[in-house]
XYZ file of N, CA and C in Angstrom:
744
model
N -2.487 34.632 6.043
C -3.079 33.327 5.942
C -2.629 32.511 7.161
N -3.347 32.051 8.131
C -2.841 31.184 9.210
C -3.896 30.559 10.108
N -4.008 29.015 11.916
C -4.930 27.957 11.660
C -5.760 27.654 12.856
N -6.836 27.134 13.493
C -8.005 27.732 12.915
C -7.707 29.173 12.748
N -7.466 30.200 12.489
C -6.601 31.003 11.680
C -5.401 31.650 12.353
N -5.326 32.026 13.615
C -4.050 32.560 14.069
C -2.920 31.566 13.871
N -3.116 30.317 14.226
C -2.040 29.333 14.048
C -1.792 29.065 12.575
N -2.831 29.063 11.751
C -2.680 28.830 10.318
C -1.781 29.886 9.705
N -1.932 31.147 10.098
C -1.107 32.218 9.569
C 0.341 32.045 9.989
N 0.586 31.497 11.156
C 1.948 31.277 11.615
C 2.657 30.247 10.760
N 1.970 29.183 10.382
C 2.574 28.167 9.525
C 2.945 28.779 8.183
N 2.113 29.653 7.669
C 2.373 30.229 6.364
C 3.575 31.149 6.371
N 3.911 31.716 7.543
C 5.118 32.526 7.600
C 6.358 31.674 7.459
N 6.303 30.351 8.139
C 7.476 29.450 8.043
C 7.815 29.293 6.602
N 4.491 29.001 -5.464
C 4.653 29.181 -5.712
C 5.713 28.622 -6.565
N 5.308 27.634 -6.400
C 6.371 27.124 -7.222
C 5.929 27.123 -8.673
N 6.681 27.760 -9.579
C 6.488 27.606 -11.008
C 7.835 27.375 -11.634
N 7.921 27.494 -12.907
C 9.130 27.105 -13.599
C 10.283 28.014 -13.215
N 11.464 27.406 -12.992
C 12.722 28.113 -12.753
C 12.672 29.017 -11.544
N 12.299 28.504 -10.388
C 12.298 29.264 -9.148
C 13.668 29.844 -8.860
N 13.703 31.143 -8.548
C 14.879 31.767 -7.993
C 16.090 31.765 -8.908
N 15.945 31.523 -10.186
C 17.110 31.492 -11.047
C 17.311 32.861 -11.656
N 18.545 33.316 -11.608
C 18.882 34.672 -12.014
C 18.567 34.939 -13.472
N 18.751 33.917 -14.359
C 18.594 34.142 -15.780
C 17.131 34.284 -16.178
N 16.221 33.782 -15.367
C 14.809 33.826 -15.676
C 14.139 34.946 -14.887
N 12.858 35.190 -15.212
C 12.112 36.152 -14.433
C 11.898 35.655 -13.020
N 11.634 36.568 -12.128
C 11.429 36.217 -10.723
C 10.200 35.332 -10.570
N 10.170 34.591 -9.480
C 8.965 33.881 -9.078
C 8.824 34.052 -7.578
N 7.810 34.758 -7.168
C 7.636 35.081 -5.758
C 7.199 33.869 -4.953
N 7.446 33.916 -3.645
C 7.014 32.863 -2.749
C 5.540 32.930 -2.433
N 4.869 33.979 -2.840
C 3.439 34.113 -2.615
C 2.714 33.995 -3.953
N 1.405 33.716 -3.966
C 0.548 33.593 -2.787
C 0.289 32.146 -2.354
N 0.897 31.145 -3.036
C 0.590 29.774 -2.650
C 1.282 29.396 -1.342
N 0.733 28.402 -0.660
C 1.264 27.944 0.621
C 2.594 27.219 0.452
N 2.758 26.463 -0.628
C 3.966 25.677 -0.838
C 5.181 26.597 -0.941
N 6.183 26.331 -0.130
C 7.408 27.131 -0.131
C 8.252 26.813 -1.368
N 8.943 27.846 -1.898
C 9.862 27.607 -3.017
C 10.947 26.607 -2.620
N 11.265 25.639 -3.471
C 12.344 24.699 -3.166
C 13.707 25.202 -3.610
N 13.809 26.490 -3.999
C 15.075 27.100 -4.364
C 15.211 28.418 -3.611
N 16.375 29.050 -3.730
C 16.645 30.302 -3.013
C 17.030 31.392 -4.004
N 17.060 32.626 -3.514
C 17.511 33.744 -4.332
C 19.005 33.627 -4.624
N 19.421 34.232 -5.734
C 20.841 34.288 -6.055
C 21.565 35.161 -5.031
N 22.873 34.980 -4.939
C 23.698 35.718 -3.983
C 23.498 37.233 -4.121
N 23.254 37.882 -2.983
C 23.091 39.331 -2.859
C 21.851 39.876 -3.556
N 20.952 38.998 -3.942
C 19.657 39.441 -4.457
C 18.711 39.663 -3.284
N 17.864 40.704 -3.385
C 16.883 41.039 -2.357
C 15.503 41.019 -2.990
N 14.527 40.480 -2.265
C 13.160 40.417 -2.780
C 12.166 40.806 -1.693
N 11.212 41.648 -2.061
C 10.151 42.112 -1.169
C 8.826 41.570 -1.673
N 8.065 40.934 -0.782
C 6.750 40.394 -1.119
C 5.737 40.913 -0.111
N 4.565 41.315 -0.584
C 3.554 41.863 0.318
C 2.165 41.661 -0.282
N 1.148 41.806 0.570
C -0.216 41.653 0.091
C -1.215 41.848 1.217
N -2.461 41.548 0.926
C -3.523 41.627 1.934
C -4.504 40.500 1.668
N -5.302 40.159 2.679
C -6.326 39.131 2.503
C -7.548 39.461 3.349
N -8.678 38.992 2.869
C -9.945 39.121 3.596
C -10.519 37.733 3.771
N -10.772 37.344 5.021
C -11.233 35.994 5.362
C -12.593 36.049 6.060
N -13.416 35.042 5.765
C -14.691 34.900 6.463
C -14.811 33.494 7.011
N -15.235 33.392 8.271
C -15.470 32.105 8.916
C -16.760 32.236 9.721
N -17.857 31.733 9.161
C -19.159 31.963 9.785
C -19.489 33.454 9.717
N -19.770 34.055 10.868
C -20.070 35.487 10.915
C -18.853 36.296 11.340
N -17.725 35.635 11.501
C -16.481 36.326 11.854
C -15.698 36.657 10.587
N -15.122 37.854 10.555
C -14.372 38.302 9.389
C -13.027 38.847 9.837
N -12.036 38.731 8.951
C -10.689 39.202 9.267
C -10.063 39.844 8.027
N -9.508 41.029 8.211
C -8.732 41.705 7.180
C -7.289 41.764 7.659
N -6.340 41.280 6.837
C -4.944 41.173 7.251
C -4.014 41.782 6.213
N -2.936 42.400 6.686
C -1.907 42.935 5.814
C -0.763 43.474 6.658
N 0.380 43.764 6.126
C 0.722 43.698 4.693
C 1.270 42.345 4.244
N 1.223 41.309 5.103
C 1.705 39.968 4.745
C 3.110 40.034 4.145
N 3.982 40.797 4.782
C 5.294 41.068 4.229
C 6.294 39.930 4.426
N 7.110 39.706 3.412
C 8.254 38.805 3.498
C 9.451 39.489 2.839
N 10.564 39.538 3.552
C 11.807 40.091 3.026
C 12.775 38.936 2.837
N 13.278 38.755 1.615
C 14.175 37.631 1.293
C 15.505 38.171 0.795
N 16.612 37.533 1.223
C 17.931 37.988 0.797
C 18.857 36.789 0.610
N 19.546 36.758 -0.535
C 20.504 35.692 -0.791
C 21.822 35.986 -0.097
N 22.052 35.336 1.048
C 23.219 35.663 1.863
C 24.466 34.888 1.451
N 24.305 33.792 0.732
C 25.420 32.977 0.255
C 24.884 32.062 -0.839
N 25.776 31.380 -1.521
C 25.325 30.446 -2.544
C 24.489 29.353 -1.887
N 23.249 29.209 -2.339
C 22.284 28.222 -1.856
C 21.785 28.506 -0.439
N 21.967 29.738 0.055
C 21.448 30.111 1.371
C 20.634 31.392 1.257
N 19.506 31.414 1.937
C 18.615 32.575 1.904
C 18.104 32.909 3.293
N 18.093 34.190 3.620
C 17.529 34.683 4.875
C 16.147 35.255 4.597
N 15.162 34.906 5.453
C 13.806 35.429 5.313
C 13.370 36.098 6.608
N 12.746 37.266 6.484
C 12.182 37.984 7.618
C 10.724 38.298 7.321
N 9.852 38.045 8.298
C 8.415 38.321 8.158
C 7.993 39.312 9.234
N 7.878 40.606 8.898
C 7.442 41.602 9.879
C 6.041 41.270 10.393
N 5.662 41.826 11.542
C 4.323 41.551 12.084
C 3.215 41.928 11.103
N 2.191 41.097 11.064
C 1.015 41.350 10.242
C -0.033 42.081 11.075
N -0.735 43.038 10.454
C -1.806 43.738 11.157
C -3.134 43.043 10.858
N -3.890 42.723 11.905
C -5.162 42.012 11.780
C -6.303 42.873 12.299
N -7.387 42.877 11.556
C -8.581 43.619 11.958
C -9.750 42.633 11.933
N -10.295 42.306 13.129
C -11.414 41.386 13.271
C -12.713 42.157 13.422
N -13.742 41.682 12.744
C -15.067 42.282 12.913
C -16.111 41.224 12.634
N -17.386 41.577 12.801
C -18.446 40.568 12.776
C -18.672 40.070 14.189
N -18.716 38.735 14.384
C -18.888 38.171 15.724
C -17.679 38.402 16.609
N -16.479 38.479 16.014
C -15.252 38.739 16.771
C -14.802 40.176 16.539
N -14.175 40.745 17.560
C -13.700 42.123 17.444
C -12.262 42.210 17.947
N -11.502 43.102 17.370
C -10.126 43.323 17.796
C -9.277 43.739 16.612
N -8.190 44.402 16.915
C -7.255 44.777 15.869
C -5.871 44.945 16.476
N -4.847 44.699 15.674
C -3.495 44.861 16.162
C -2.522 43.963 15.420
N -1.247 44.102 15.777
C -0.189 43.350 15.118
C -0.004 41.977 15.749
N 0.339 41.009 14.917
C 0.666 39.669 15.378
C 2.170 39.521 15.584
N 2.642 38.287 15.631
C 4.054 38.001 15.897
C 4.900 38.129 14.629
N 6.148 38.531 14.833
C 7.129 38.556 13.749
C 7.830 37.199 13.681
N 8.409 36.894 12.527
C 9.127 35.627 12.379
C 10.257 35.789 11.379
N 11.137 34.812 11.363
C 12.244 34.815 10.415
C 12.749 33.407 10.221
N 13.501 33.204 9.146
C 13.994 31.862 8.865
C 15.255 31.873 8.025
N 15.939 30.753 8.027
C 17.136 30.546 7.220
C 16.898 29.305 6.366
N 17.051 29.466 5.035
C 16.743 28.366 4.111
C 17.988 27.947 3.341
N 18.150 26.626 3.198
C 19.257 26.044 2.442
C 18.702 25.235 1.292
N 19.198 25.516 0.095
C 18.790 24.767 -1.083
C 19.657 23.527 -1.217
N 19.067 22.364 -0.995
C 19.803 21.104 -1.045
C 19.848 20.515 -2.447
N 18.850 20.834 -3.290
C 18.788 20.272 -4.626
C 19.488 21.140 -5.646
N 19.370 20.760 -6.937
C 18.547 19.633 -7.417
C 19.195 18.269 -7.185
N 18.342 17.277 -6.932
C 18.770 15.898 -6.717
C 17.931 15.000 -7.620
N 18.558 14.432 -8.624
C 17.871 13.553 -9.582
C 16.631 14.235 -10.177
N 16.788 15.496 -10.539
C 15.703 16.230 -11.175
C 14.727 16.900 -10.234
N 14.893 16.702 -8.933
C 13.997 17.301 -7.941
C 14.693 18.470 -7.244
N 14.025 19.628 -7.182
C 14.487 20.731 -6.341
C 14.111 20.423 -4.896
N 14.982 20.797 -3.960
C 14.763 20.484 -2.547
C 15.366 21.582 -1.687
N 14.654 21.988 -0.642
C 15.158 23.008 0.279
C 14.663 22.707 1.687
N 15.457 23.147 2.680
C 15.126 22.978 4.093
C 15.213 24.339 4.770
N 14.211 24.665 5.569
C 14.184 25.967 6.246
C 13.902 25.798 7.743
N 14.698 26.458 8.565
C 14.454 26.542 10.006
C 13.990 27.953 10.325
N 13.009 28.086 11.222
C 12.431 29.403 11.493
C 12.149 29.591 12.977
N 11.952 30.846 13.343
C 11.540 31.228 14.691
C 10.459 32.289 14.600
N 9.403 32.124 15.377
C 8.371 33.137 15.533
C 8.536 33.785 16.904
N 8.581 35.118 16.933
C 8.874 35.861 18.162
C 7.603 36.536 18.660
N 7.351 36.454 19.978
C 6.112 36.988 20.562
C 6.159 38.514 20.629
N 5.892 39.136 19.481
C 5.926 40.595 19.376
C 4.539 41.214 19.240
N 3.502 40.372 19.156
C 2.158 40.883 18.918
C 1.412 41.267 20.184
N 0.246 41.864 19.985
C -0.616 42.218 21.112
C -1.273 40.945 21.651
N -1.862 40.963 22.849
C -2.379 39.729 23.480
C -3.306 38.889 22.617
N -4.165 39.522 21.809
C -5.114 38.749 21.005
C -4.466 38.046 19.809
N -3.236 38.436 19.462
C -2.621 37.920 18.238
C -1.193 37.429 18.466
N -0.897 36.901 19.637
C 0.431 36.394 19.917
C 0.350 35.043 20.619
N 1.409 34.260 20.494
C 1.487 32.990 21.210
C 2.137 33.171 22.580
N 2.662 34.393 22.845
C 3.367 34.683 24.105
C 4.583 33.790 24.301
N 5.212 33.400 23.200
C 6.373 32.529 23.288
C 7.200 32.644 22.014
N 8.445 32.187 22.084
C 9.282 32.051 20.894
C 9.081 30.641 20.359
N 8.544 30.523 19.157
C 8.124 29.231 18.615
C 8.993 28.832 17.429
N 9.656 27.678 17.491
C 10.485 27.218 16.376
C 9.671 26.484 15.314
N 10.211 26.438 14.110
C 9.567 25.718 13.022
C 10.592 25.091 12.097
N 10.174 24.076 11.365
C 11.044 23.407 10.402
C 10.205 23.045 9.178
N 10.771 23.282 7.991
C 10.031 23.062 6.746
C 10.928 22.400 5.708
N 10.357 21.486 4.952
C 11.025 20.857 3.808
C 10.175 21.138 2.570
N 10.798 21.736 1.549
C 10.103 22.070 0.304
C 10.674 21.255 -0.849
N 9.813 20.871 -1.784
C 10.243 20.070 -2.934
C 9.507 20.535 -4.186
N 10.050 20.191 -5.344
C 9.385 20.536 -6.592
C 10.150 20.026 -7.794
N 9.445 19.901 -8.930
C 10.093 19.552 -10.196
C 9.192 19.941 -11.356
N 9.805 20.204 -12.502
C 9.055 20.496 -13.713
C 8.499 19.207 -14.296
N 7.212 19.195 -14.623
C 6.597 18.051 -15.289
C 6.756 18.151 -16.796
N 6.727 19.387 -17.303
C 7.034 19.672 -18.713
C 7.443 21.141 -18.787
N 7.520 21.712 -19.978
C 8.021 23.071 -20.133
C 7.099 24.126 -19.544
N 5.859 23.782 -19.275
C 4.916 24.786 -18.773
C 4.242 24.397 -17.466
N 4.600 23.249 -16.893
C 3.909 22.746 -15.709
C 4.905 22.357 -14.627
N 4.610 22.750 -13.405
C 5.488 22.431 -12.277
C 4.662 21.878 -11.119
N 5.171 20.831 -10.485
C 4.558 20.253 -9.287
C 5.473 20.551 -8.104
N 4.887 21.045 -7.018
C 5.703 21.386 -5.853
C 4.902 21.153 -4.584
N 5.603 21.242 -3.460
C 4.927 21.084 -2.183
C 5.868 21.350 -1.032
N 5.329 21.331 0.155
C 6.148 21.495 1.361
C 5.449 20.832 2.536
N 6.271 20.343 3.459
C 5.802 19.776 4.721
C 6.452 20.590 5.835
N 5.657 21.051 6.794
C 6.186 21.935 7.828
C 5.675 21.533 9.203
N 6.487 21.828 10.207
C 6.090 21.654 11.602
C 6.371 22.957 12.341
N 5.393 23.432 13.081
C 5.547 24.629 13.904
C 5.180 24.253 15.331
N 6.141 24.448 16.239
C 5.874 24.147 17.639
C 5.333 25.410 18.294
N 4.038 25.620 18.130
C 3.390 26.831 18.602
C 2.953 26.676 20.057
N 2.576 27.791 20.680
C 2.191 27.793 22.088
C 0.770 28.308 22.231
N -0.057 27.558 22.956
C -1.434 27.949 23.212
C -1.733 27.790 24.698
N -2.093 28.890 25.355
C -2.361 28.873 26.791
C -1.187 28.289 27.581
N 0.015 28.620 27.121
C 1.216 28.170 27.812
C 1.629 26.741 27.526
N 0.914 26.049 26.638
C 1.211 24.652 26.314
C 1.780 24.574 24.900
N 2.928 23.922 24.753
C 3.558 23.774 23.449
C 2.854 22.677 22.652
N 2.466 23.015 21.414
C 1.733 22.091 20.552
C 2.437 22.025 19.201
N 2.616 20.825 18.663
C 3.198 20.648 17.325
C 2.092 20.740 16.283
N 2.181 21.745 15.430
C 1.215 21.943 14.353
C 1.883 21.577 13.036
N 1.369 20.555 12.372
C 1.927 20.078 11.117
C 1.092 20.591 9.953
N 1.751 20.842 8.837
C 1.023 21.262 7.643
C 1.624 20.611 6.407
N 0.791 20.457 5.382
C 1.228 19.859 4.124
C 0.562 20.599 2.969
N 1.365 20.966 1.985
C 0.854 21.670 0.805
C 1.327 20.952 -0.450
N 0.429 20.805 -1.431
C 0.769 20.261 -2.741
C 0.178 21.204 -3.782
N 1.036 21.698 -4.689
C 0.628 22.756 -5.619
C 1.001 22.396 -7.044
N 0.098 22.653 -7.973
C 0.342 22.462 -9.403
C 0.267 23.826 -10.079
N 1.377 24.234 -10.718
C 1.455 25.538 -11.371
C 1.560 25.349 -12.874
N 0.816 26.172 -13.635
C 0.767 26.035 -15.088
C 0.955 27.397 -15.743
N 1.916 27.495 -16.677
C 2.053 28.702 -17.485
C 0.845 28.813 -18.405
N 0.225 30.013 -18.434
C -1.015 30.206 -19.186
C -0.810 30.970 -20.487
N 0.435 31.317 -20.767
C 0.720 32.092 -21.969
C 1.071 33.517 -21.627
N 2.006 34.081 -22.375
C 2.443 35.434 -22.079
C 3.094 35.493 -20.706
N 2.694 36.455 -19.906
C 3.246 36.633 -18.566
C 2.344 36.048 -17.479
N 1.341 35.269 -17.871
C 0.369 34.747 -16.919
C 0.710 33.315 -16.497
N 0.425 33.009 -15.228
C 0.527 31.645 -14.714
C -0.589 31.445 -13.694
N -1.047 30.222 -13.550
C -2.083 29.902 -12.571
C -1.673 28.705 -11.743
N -2.267 28.575 -10.559
C -1.957 27.427 -9.709
C -3.210 26.917 -9.019
N -3.169 25.631 -8.677
C -4.214 24.975 -7.899
C -3.517 24.181 -6.809
N -4.037 24.259 -5.572
C -3.300 23.726 -4.436
C -4.236 23.175 -3.371
N -3.759 22.114 -2.712
C -4.434 21.613 -1.514
C -3.522 21.859 -0.325
N -4.125 22.348 0.770
C -3.347 22.640 1.976
C -4.099 22.087 3.177
N -3.359 21.446 4.092
C -3.986 20.853 5.279
C -3.100 21.069 6.495
N -3.713 21.150 7.671
C -2.985 21.250 8.936
C -3.463 20.145 9.878
N -2.535 19.694 10.725
C -2.816 18.602 11.651
C -2.154 18.922 12.995
N -2.833 18.597 14.092
C -2.261 18.747 15.435
C -2.994 17.797 16.377
N -2.291 17.341 17.398
C -2.884 16.430 18.363
C -4.041 17.112 19.089
N -5.150 16.408 19.201
C -6.343 16.899 19.894
C -6.903 18.166 19.266
N -6.582 18.414 17.982
C -7.080 19.589 17.271
C -7.682 19.153 15.947
N -8.871 19.637 15.576
C -9.477 19.233 14.308
C -8.589 19.585 13.117
N -8.542 18.698 12.142
C -7.766 18.922 10.919
C -8.480 19.920 10.019
N -7.698 20.766 9.342
C -8.267 21.687 8.361
C -7.811 21.283 6.965
N -8.699 21.472 5.989
C -8.391 21.205 4.584
C -8.856 22.399 3.750
N -7.949 22.928 2.928
C -8.249 24.103 2.118
C -7.954 23.825 0.651
N -8.817 24.330 -0.232
C -8.554 24.338 -1.673
C -8.182 25.765 -2.054
N -7.039 25.917 -2.706
C -6.467 27.232 -2.953
C -6.159 27.376 -4.438
N -6.568 28.480 -5.054
C -6.304 28.722 -6.472
C -5.973 30.188 -6.678
N -5.174 30.477 -7.702
C -4.826 31.866 -7.958
C -4.106 32.033 -9.276
N -3.834 33.288 -9.616
C -3.097 33.621 -10.831
C -1.990 34.601 -10.488
N -0.936 34.572 -11.312
C 0.204 35.477 -11.170
C 0.455 36.149 -12.514
N 0.851 37.420 -12.456
C 1.165 38.163 -13.677
C 2.485 38.883 -13.501
N 3.445 38.606 -14.371
C 4.760 39.244 -14.299
C 4.754 40.544 -15.098
N 4.921 41.659 -14.390
C 4.994 42.958 -15.049
C 6.277 43.075 -15.867
N 7.366 42.488 -15.343
C 8.644 42.393 -16.038
C 9.463 41.320 -15.335
N 10.761 41.280 -15.571
C 11.602 40.234 -15.006
C 11.675 40.277 -13.480
N 11.370 41.420 -12.874
C 11.584 41.593 -11.441
C 10.349 42.034 -10.657
N 9.181 42.063 -11.289
C 7.970 42.501 -10.595
C 6.808 41.570 -10.932
N 6.008 41.252 -9.908
C 4.906 40.310 -10.091
C 3.683 40.730 -9.286
N 2.520 40.601 -9.901
C 1.230 40.781 -9.227
C 0.581 39.416 -9.040
N -0.281 39.295 -8.008
C -1.005 38.048 -7.811
C -2.371 38.318 -7.210
N -3.286 37.382 -7.430
C -4.558 37.350 -6.715
C -4.925 35.894 -6.507
N -5.660 35.617 -5.421
C -5.921 34.222 -5.074
C -7.180 34.104 -4.232
N -7.687 32.878 -4.130
C -8.890 32.608 -3.350
C -8.766 31.239 -2.692
N -9.327 31.121 -1.495
C -9.303 29.885 -0.718
C -10.727 29.498 -0.357
N -11.004 28.195 -0.414
C -12.289 27.666 0.025
C -12.030 26.563 1.043
N -12.639 26.682 2.226
C -12.531 25.628 3.223
C -13.283 24.384 2.787
N -12.671 23.209 2.998
C -13.263 21.956 2.535
C -13.952 21.165 3.633
N -13.818 21.603 4.886
C -14.534 20.924 5.969
C -14.960 21.948 7.014
N -15.715 21.485 8.006
C -16.268 22.396 8.993
C -15.245 23.017 9.919
N -14.035 22.478 9.952
C -12.993 23.029 10.814
C -12.159 24.103 10.125
N -12.435 24.358 8.846
C -11.673 25.320 8.055
C -12.448 26.620 7.901
N -11.755 27.727 7.653
C -12.450 28.976 7.328
C -13.344 28.782 6.111
N -14.425 29.549 6.021
C -15.333 29.418 4.882
C -14.625 29.766 3.578
N -14.016 30.968 3.543
C -13.310 31.386 2.339
C -12.360 32.534 2.649
N -11.468 32.787 1.712
C -10.513 33.884 1.826
C -10.175 34.353 0.421
N -10.037 35.668 0.254
C -9.561 36.234 -1.005
C -8.409 37.183 -0.685
N -7.504 37.352 -1.638
C -6.374 38.216 -1.389
C -5.669 38.613 -2.673
N -4.754 39.563 -2.546
C -3.953 40.031 -3.679
C -2.618 40.512 -3.149
N -1.614 40.578 -4.037
C -0.305 40.986 -3.571
C 0.607 41.460 -4.688
N 1.783 41.926 -4.267
C 2.803 42.456 -5.174
C 4.165 42.011 -4.677
N 5.055 41.645 -5.597
C 6.410 41.236 -5.248
C 7.402 41.894 -6.183
N 8.587 42.225 -5.650
C 9.631 42.846 -6.475
C 10.998 42.349 -6.045
N 11.813 42.018 -7.039
C 13.189 41.577 -6.815
C 14.146 42.714 -7.159
N 15.164 42.902 -6.336
C 16.130 43.980 -6.531
C 17.526 43.401 -6.780
């Protein structure tokens, strides 16, 4: 997932439902919603998240995977995240295939504060991709995630992020904002509805409506599927995807 889409996918590399990252409860993966978890994994816990997506924008199409994220609880309230390069296959009006840039981040859980979960993450994107899918630079990012339970089955969360990406050798600040509402649907099912937007100087703003469902196979495994609809002419037309996450 990233904006008009290469940059959009980069921001997403920089889910919130009830009891994020708490050892006593079932896992809650950081995918597929854009909003970053405002909590971290427990100490020495490892989590693998992966998936694929198919996007259409006019007559251009993109298939992406494995959308991998590796998460590890390195200390109390600290988490390390690594995002291996994503493979992109363009067809339709655009053509090309290959790996994009890798990224990683370090997240600190600052909350809870007065009932609000809060986390801050610093990240770096490394120019490891092929020419069509790289910024040709090391790009830093910063993200603030927040969330709180509204009741026993409903959670409100969001994140604000800045990615200083590079385009044609020029550093550009790309801002993004996500607001997500997650609802337990009964049994092992949960659903979410989310608005996501990106902003940059001299660049058209994008607005996306994002919805999906999650199913917990057990305490440590989760399936998901999701869909995105662009809300303005500067956004992709639509995107669909699915994924799998496991905590160890």
